[in-house]
Structure formats: structure tokens, C-alpha cells
PDB file of C-alpha atoms in Angstrom:
ATOM      1  CA  ASP A   5      84.438 112.062 123.343  1.00 87.00           C
ATOM      2  CA  PRO A   6      82.410 114.811 121.624  1.00 87.00           C
ATOM      3  CA  THR A   7      85.535 116.268 119.974  1.00 92.00           C
ATOM      4  CA  ARG A   8      86.058 113.189 117.798  1.00 94.00           C
ATOM      5  CA  PRO A   9      84.044 112.403 114.701  1.00 94.00           C
ATOM      6  CA  VAL A  10      81.758 109.383 114.807  1.00 96.00           C
ATOM      7  CA  ALA A  11      82.145 107.051 111.841  1.00 96.00           C
ATOM      8  CA  LEU A  12      80.839 103.824 110.366  1.00 96.00           C
ATOM      9  CA  ALA A  13      82.113 101.608 107.556  1.00 96.00           C
ATOM     10  CA  PHE A  14      79.584  99.727 105.432  1.00 94.00           C
ATOM     11  CA  ALA A  15      79.514  97.512 102.353  1.00 92.00           C
ATOM     12  CA  GLY A  16      78.733  99.578  99.263  1.00 91.00           C
ATOM     13  CA  TYR A  17      75.782  98.202  97.300  1.00 86.00           C
ATOM     14  CA  PRO A  18      73.954 100.131  94.575  1.00 86.00           C
ATOM     15  CA  SER A  19      70.632  98.701  95.753  1.00 84.00           C
ATOM     16  CA  LYS A  20      70.872 100.467  99.130  1.00 84.00           C
ATOM     17  CA  ASN A  21      69.051 103.754  99.496  1.00 88.00           C
ATOM     18  CA  TYR A  22      69.228 106.429 102.176  1.00 92.00           C
ATOM     19  CA  ILE A  23      69.693 104.891 105.634  1.00 94.00           C
ATOM     20  CA  ARG A  24      68.245 107.111 108.355  1.00 94.00           C
ATOM     21  CA  ALA A  25      70.436 105.515 111.059  1.00 95.00           C
ATOM     22  CA  TYR A  26      73.468 107.197 109.430  1.00 95.00           C
ATOM     23  CA  ALA A  27      72.066 110.693 110.106  1.00 94.00           C
ATOM     24  CA  PRO A  28      73.885 111.307 113.437  1.00 94.00           C
ATOM     25  CA  LEU A  29      77.241 110.125 112.051  1.00 96.00           C
ATOM     26  CA  ASP A  30      79.994 112.520 110.989  1.00 96.00           C
ATOM     27  CA  VAL A  31      81.888 110.207 108.632  1.00 97.00           C
ATOM     28  CA  LEU A  32      80.813 107.363 106.365  1.00 97.00           C
ATOM     29  CA  GLY A  33      83.218 104.755 105.049  1.00 97.00           C
ATOM     30  CA  MET A  34      82.234 102.650 102.068  1.00 96.00           C
ATOM     31  CA  ASN A  35      83.867  99.271 101.415  1.00 96.00           C
ATOM     32  CA  ASP A  36      84.234  99.044  97.624  1.00 95.00           C
ATOM     33  CA  TYR A  37      84.536  95.754  95.778  1.00 94.00           C
ATOM     34  CA  PHE A  38      82.939  96.820  92.478  1.00 94.00           C
ATOM     35  CA  GLY A  39      84.474  94.621  89.808  1.00 94.00           C
ATOM     36  CA  TRP A  40      85.653  91.942  92.222  1.00 94.00           C
ATOM     37  CA  PHE A  41      82.818  90.412  94.250  1.00 89.00           C
ATOM     38  CA  ALA A  42      79.423  89.946  92.628  1.00 84.00           C
ATOM     39  CA  GLY A  43      77.403  91.169  95.621  1.00 78.00           C
ATOM     40  CA  ASP A  44      74.182  89.585  96.801  1.00 75.00           C
ATOM     41  CA  THR A  45      72.395  90.076  93.468  1.00 74.00           C
ATOM     42  CA  GLY A  46      75.358  90.457  91.097  1.00 75.00           C
ATOM     43  CA  GLN A  47      75.230  94.253  91.085  1.00 72.00           C
ATOM     44  CA  LEU A  48      78.886  94.716  92.083  1.00 77.00           C
ATOM     45  CA  ILE A  49      80.481  92.717  89.276  1.00 85.00           C
ATOM     46  CA  ASN A  50      80.270  95.755  86.960  1.00 88.00           C
ATOM     47  CA  SER A  51      83.141  98.050  87.925  1.00 93.00           C
ATOM     48  CA  ALA A  52      81.681 100.816  85.703  1.00 93.00           C
ATOM     49  CA  ALA A  53      78.863 101.177  88.262  1.00 93.00           C
ATOM     50  CA  LEU A  54      81.345 102.490  90.865  1.00 96.00           C
ATOM     51  CA  GLY A  55      81.438 106.153  89.758  1.00 97.00           C
ATOM     52  CA  PRO A  56      77.661 106.566  89.544  1.00 96.00           C
ATOM     53  CA  TYR A  57      77.283 104.812  92.906  1.00 95.00           C
ATOM     54  CA  LEU A  58      79.780 107.177  94.571  1.00 97.00           C
ATOM     55  CA  ASP A  59      77.975 110.181  93.062  1.00 97.00           C
ATOM     56  CA  ARG A  60      74.648 108.855  94.338  1.00 95.00           C
ATOM     57  CA  LEU A  61      76.148 108.275  97.787  1.00 95.00           C
ATOM     58  CA  ARG A  62      77.345 111.887  97.816  1.00 96.00           C
ATOM     59  CA  GLY A  63      73.845 113.028  96.898  1.00 96.00           C
ATOM     60  CA  LEU A  64      72.298 110.973  99.706  1.00 96.00           C
ATOM     61  CA  TYR A  65      74.764 112.255 102.325  1.00 96.00           C
ATOM     62  CA  PRO A  66      75.945 115.690 101.106  1.00 96.00           C
ATOM     63  CA  ASN A  67      77.077 116.903 104.541  1.00 94.00           C
ATOM     64  CA  LYS A  68      79.100 113.840 105.546  1.00 96.00           C
ATOM     65  CA  ALA A  69      82.781 113.185 105.082  1.00 96.00           C
ATOM     66  CA  LEU A  70      82.923 110.165 102.773  1.00 97.00           C
ATOM     67  CA  PHE A  71      85.828 107.718 102.603  1.00 96.00           C
ATOM     68  CA  VAL A  72      86.483 104.481 100.789  1.00 97.00           C
ATOM     69  CA  THR A  73      87.522 102.335 103.752  1.00 97.00           C
ATOM     70  CA  GLU A  74      88.402  99.181 101.791  1.00 96.00           C
ATOM     71  CA  PHE A  75      89.051  98.319  98.174  1.00 96.00           C
ATOM     72  CA  GLY A  76      91.151  95.748  96.402  1.00 95.00           C
ATOM     73  CA  ALA A  77      91.368  92.649  94.258  1.00 96.00           C
ATOM     74  CA  GLU A  78      93.332  89.431  94.607  1.00 96.00           C
ATOM     75  CA  GLY A  79      96.642  89.049  92.835  1.00 97.00           C
ATOM     76  CA  ASP A  80      98.566  85.813  93.346  1.00 96.00           C
ATOM     77  CA  ARG A  81      99.940  84.794  89.962  1.00 97.00           C
ATOM     78  CA  PRO A  82     101.099  86.048  86.563  1.00 97.00           C
ATOM     79  CA  GLY A  83      98.527  86.184  83.781  1.00 97.00           C
ATOM     80  CA  PRO A  84      96.473  88.490  81.591  1.00 97.00           C
ATOM     81  CA  ALA A  85      94.705  91.574  82.901  1.00 97.00           C
ATOM     82  CA  ASP A  86      91.274  90.157  82.046  1.00 96.00           C
ATOM     83  CA  GLU A  87      91.795  87.110  84.306  1.00 96.00           C
ATOM     84  CA  LYS A  88      90.657  87.657  87.884  1.00 96.00           C
ATOM     85  CA  GLY A  89      93.359  86.883  90.430  1.00 96.00           C
ATOM     86  CA  THR A  90      96.370  87.766  88.276  1.00 97.00           C
ATOM     87  CA  TYR A  91      98.871  90.492  89.099  1.00 98.00           C
ATOM     88  CA  ASP A  92      97.849  92.403  85.972  1.00 98.00           C
ATOM     89  CA  PHE A  93      94.161  92.200  86.915  1.00 97.00           C
ATOM     90  CA  GLN A  94      95.004  93.469  90.396  1.00 98.00           C
ATOM     91  CA  ALA A  95      96.983  96.401  88.959  1.00 97.00           C
ATOM     92  CA  ASP A  96      94.231  97.348  86.480  1.00 97.00           C
ATOM     93  CA  PHE A  97      91.646  97.103  89.271  1.00 97.00           C
ATOM     94  CA  MET A  98      93.727  99.411  91.475  1.00 97.00           C
ATOM     95  CA  ARG A  99      94.348 101.895  88.656  1.00 97.00           C
ATOM     96  CA  PHE A 100      90.656 102.086  87.715  1.00 97.00           C
ATOM     97  CA  HIS A 101      89.485 102.533  91.298  1.00 97.00           C
ATOM     98  CA  LEU A 102      92.076 105.182  92.195  1.00 97.00           C
ATOM     99  CA  GLU A 103      91.313 107.107  88.993  1.00 96.00           C
ATOM    100  CA  THR A 104      87.594 106.923  89.784  1.00 97.00           C
ATOM    101  CA  TYR A 105      88.191 108.260  93.304  1.00 97.00           C
ATOM    102  CA  ASP A 106      90.484 111.025  92.057  1.00 95.00           C
ATOM    103  CA  GLN A 107      87.701 112.321  89.792  1.00 95.00           C
ATOM    104  CA  ARG A 108      85.595 112.946  92.915  1.00 96.00           C
ATOM    105  CA  ARG A 109      87.460 115.700  94.724  1.00 93.00           C
ATOM    106  CA  TRP A 110      84.871 115.654  97.523  1.00 94.00           C
ATOM    107  CA  LEU A 111      85.952 112.137  98.529  1.00 96.00           C
ATOM    108  CA  SER A 112      87.901 112.443 101.784  1.00 94.00           C
ATOM    109  CA  GLY A 113      90.218 109.475 101.242  1.00 94.00           C
ATOM    110  CA  ALA A 114      90.653 105.862 100.161  1.00 95.00           C
ATOM    111  CA  ILE A 115      92.434 103.013 101.912  1.00 94.00           C
ATOM    112  CA  ALA A 116      93.801 100.111  99.876  1.00 93.00           C
ATOM    113  CA  TRP A 117      92.803  96.801 101.417  1.00 89.00           C
ATOM    114  CA  ILE A 118      95.340  95.348 102.430  1.00 94.00           C
ATOM    115  CA  LEU A 119      99.043  96.001 102.822  1.00 96.00           C
ATOM    116  CA  GLN A 120     100.138  92.348 103.062  1.00 98.00           C
ATOM    117  CA  ASP A 121      98.450  89.049 102.220  1.00 97.00           C
ATOM    118  CA  PHE A 122      97.286  87.144 105.291  1.00 96.00           C
ATOM    119  CA  LYS A 123      95.592  83.911 106.339  1.00 96.00           C
ATOM    120  CA  VAL A 124      91.898  83.779 107.210  1.00 95.00           C
ATOM    121  CA  ARG A 125      90.059  80.465 107.356  1.00 92.00           C
ATOM    122  CA  PRO A 126      90.255  77.076 105.643  1.00 91.00           C
ATOM    123  CA  GLY A 127      88.339  77.004 102.377  1.00 89.00           C
ATOM    124  CA  TRP A 128      88.527  80.779 101.788  1.00 87.00           C
ATOM    125  CA  SER A 129      88.446  81.642  98.080  1.00 86.00           C
ATOM    126  CA  GLY A 130      88.217  85.430  98.349  1.00 86.00           C
ATOM    127  CA  GLY A 131      86.427  85.573  95.011  1.00 90.00           C
ATOM    128  CA  ASN A 132      89.539  84.299  93.244  1.00 93.00           C
ATOM    129  CA  PRO A 133      88.760  81.750  90.499  1.00 94.00           C
ATOM    130  CA  VAL A 134      92.093  80.061  91.343  1.00 94.00           C
ATOM    131  CA  PRO A 135      91.977  80.330  95.143  1.00 92.00           C
ATOM    132  CA  ASP A 136      94.809  79.608  97.556  1.00 93.00           C
ATOM    133  CA  PRO A 137      93.004  78.890 100.841  1.00 94.00           C
ATOM    134  CA  PRO A 138      93.353  80.088 103.522  1.00 95.00           C
ATOM    135  CA  TRP A 139      95.171  83.119 102.060  1.00 95.00           C
ATOM    136  CA  VAL A 140      93.696  86.508 101.208  1.00 95.00           C
ATOM    137  CA  HIS A 141      95.820  87.810  98.322  1.00 96.00           C
ATOM    138  CA  LYS A 142      94.469  91.368  98.119  1.00 96.00           C
ATOM    139  CA  GLY A 143      97.696  92.760  99.582  1.00 97.00           C
ATOM    140  CA  LEU A 144     100.248  95.015  97.987  1.00 97.00           C
ATOM    141  CA  LEU A 145     102.864  92.655  99.473  1.00 97.00           C
ATOM    142  CA  ASP A 146     102.864  88.870  99.288  1.00 97.00           C
ATOM    143  CA  PRO A 147     102.814  86.679 102.439  1.00 96.00           C
ATOM    144  CA  ASN A 148     106.618  86.949 102.715  1.00 97.00           C
ATOM    145  CA  GLY A 149     106.675  90.743 102.488  1.00 97.00           C
ATOM    146  CA  ASN A 150     107.815  90.895  98.852  1.00 97.00           C
ATOM    147  CA  LEU A 151     106.408  93.740  96.775  1.00 98.00           C
ATOM    148  CA  LYS A 152     103.805  92.701  94.227  1.00 97.00           C
ATOM    149  CA  PRO A 153     103.636  94.510  90.871  1.00 96.00           C
ATOM    150  CA  VAL A 154     100.636  96.527  92.150  1.00 97.00           C
ATOM    151  CA  TYR A 155     102.753  98.100  94.916  1.00 97.00           C
ATOM    152  CA  GLY A 156     104.675 100.546  92.719  1.00 96.00           C
ATOM    153  CA  LEU A 157     101.561 101.562  90.800  1.00 95.00           C
ATOM    154  CA  THR A 158      99.651 102.227  94.022  1.00 95.00           C
ATOM    155  CA  GLN A 159     102.533 104.195  95.505  1.00 95.00           C
ATOM    156  CA  GLN A 160     102.854 106.316  92.355  1.00 95.00           C
ATOM    157  CA  MET A 161      99.121 107.018  92.150  1.00 92.00           C
ATOM    158  CA  TYR A 162      98.848 108.011  95.808  1.00 91.00           C
ATOM    159  CA  LYS A 163     101.811 110.378  95.371  1.00 90.00           C
ATOM    160  CA  GLN A 164     100.149 111.987  92.318  1.00 87.00           C
ATOM    161  CA  THR A 165      96.924 112.711  94.189  1.00 77.00           C
ATOM    162  CA  LYS A 166      96.584 116.432  94.693  1.00 69.00           C
ATOM    163  CA  PRO A 167      95.612 117.557  98.193  1.00 66.00           C
ATOM    164  CA  LEU A 168      92.379 119.495  98.536  1.00 62.00           C
ATOM    165  CA  VAL A 169      94.105 122.003 100.802  1.00 59.00           C
ATOM    166  CA  LYS A 170      97.625 123.168 100.128  1.00 57.00           C
ATOM    167  CA  PRO A 171     100.016 122.566 103.053  1.00 54.00           C
ATOM    168  CA  LYS A 172     101.388 125.704 104.716  1.00 58.00           C
TER     169      LYS A 172
END
């Protein structure tokens, strides 16, 4: 259907340069796990690299609509914000990423990954130092549908985002 944009989602890695195969696409979606997963060479563990990476991506593809198609961190237990896998870590991760996106008004959108925790496969750790296989705990809701602490923060931050075009 030529009236619909053609899109592709890809894993965001700072080591990737311009990819010619993306040229015919209308929309690019970047999956962002800066500050959660290490990446193949450890380059994603530094969340501060996210902003510069997004700016570089914009420079490589200035005429494309750019989205963040996935982002999130596990949260499955109470604990301090500097401990991966805690509710406070998950909330700080979400706050930092949404603030980083909001500073880039050219970004077309961002989708929190995921709404509710779900099962994947036996042995799954999801990058959590205290894993709960086979659960992915990146949701805003726990497996039973209960709101996690990150839910209210995410809701508030999405509501505060100013639209690029004022509704009529």
C-alpha cells in the first residue's frame, strides 16, 4: 500500500554507522536499552551515551521519522535506585529516558516496553542481577495486573509531553 509509511525497528548500538538499506524507509524505530543491557561490546551500559547516540542517529537520517520503539528496565522488587532490577531503578531509568527523549523535539515518539510483565522462556534473566525466570519484568504492571511504582511516573511524564503540533 503506497499510502502507508514503511518502517523498521532495530537495536540501537553506538557502533553502528549509516546503513544504506534504510534509505527507502519512511520511518526508523530504535530499540533503546542504554543503561540496562551491556550490548555486544559493553557500549550500552552507559546511559549517558543515549542522548549523543540519538543526535547522531538524527544526523545520519535527517529526513526520516524517528521513534523509540522499545525502552525499559526490569523492576521486580523493592531496593535502592542504584541496584538494577529494583522498582526505584526502573523508575529512575524511565525518568532519565523520557527526559532525554523530550529534549529532542524532532523525535516522533517513544513506546515504553512493556505494559505488563510476561513469561518468555526458561532460564531468562532479562539482564536482571536477581532474575525471576521465565518472567520479563520490564512492565509497568506486574504479572497480576497490579500497578508498579513506575506506572504513575510514566503516566505523568507522558501527559506532560508537549505536542509538536497544537490540536485544533
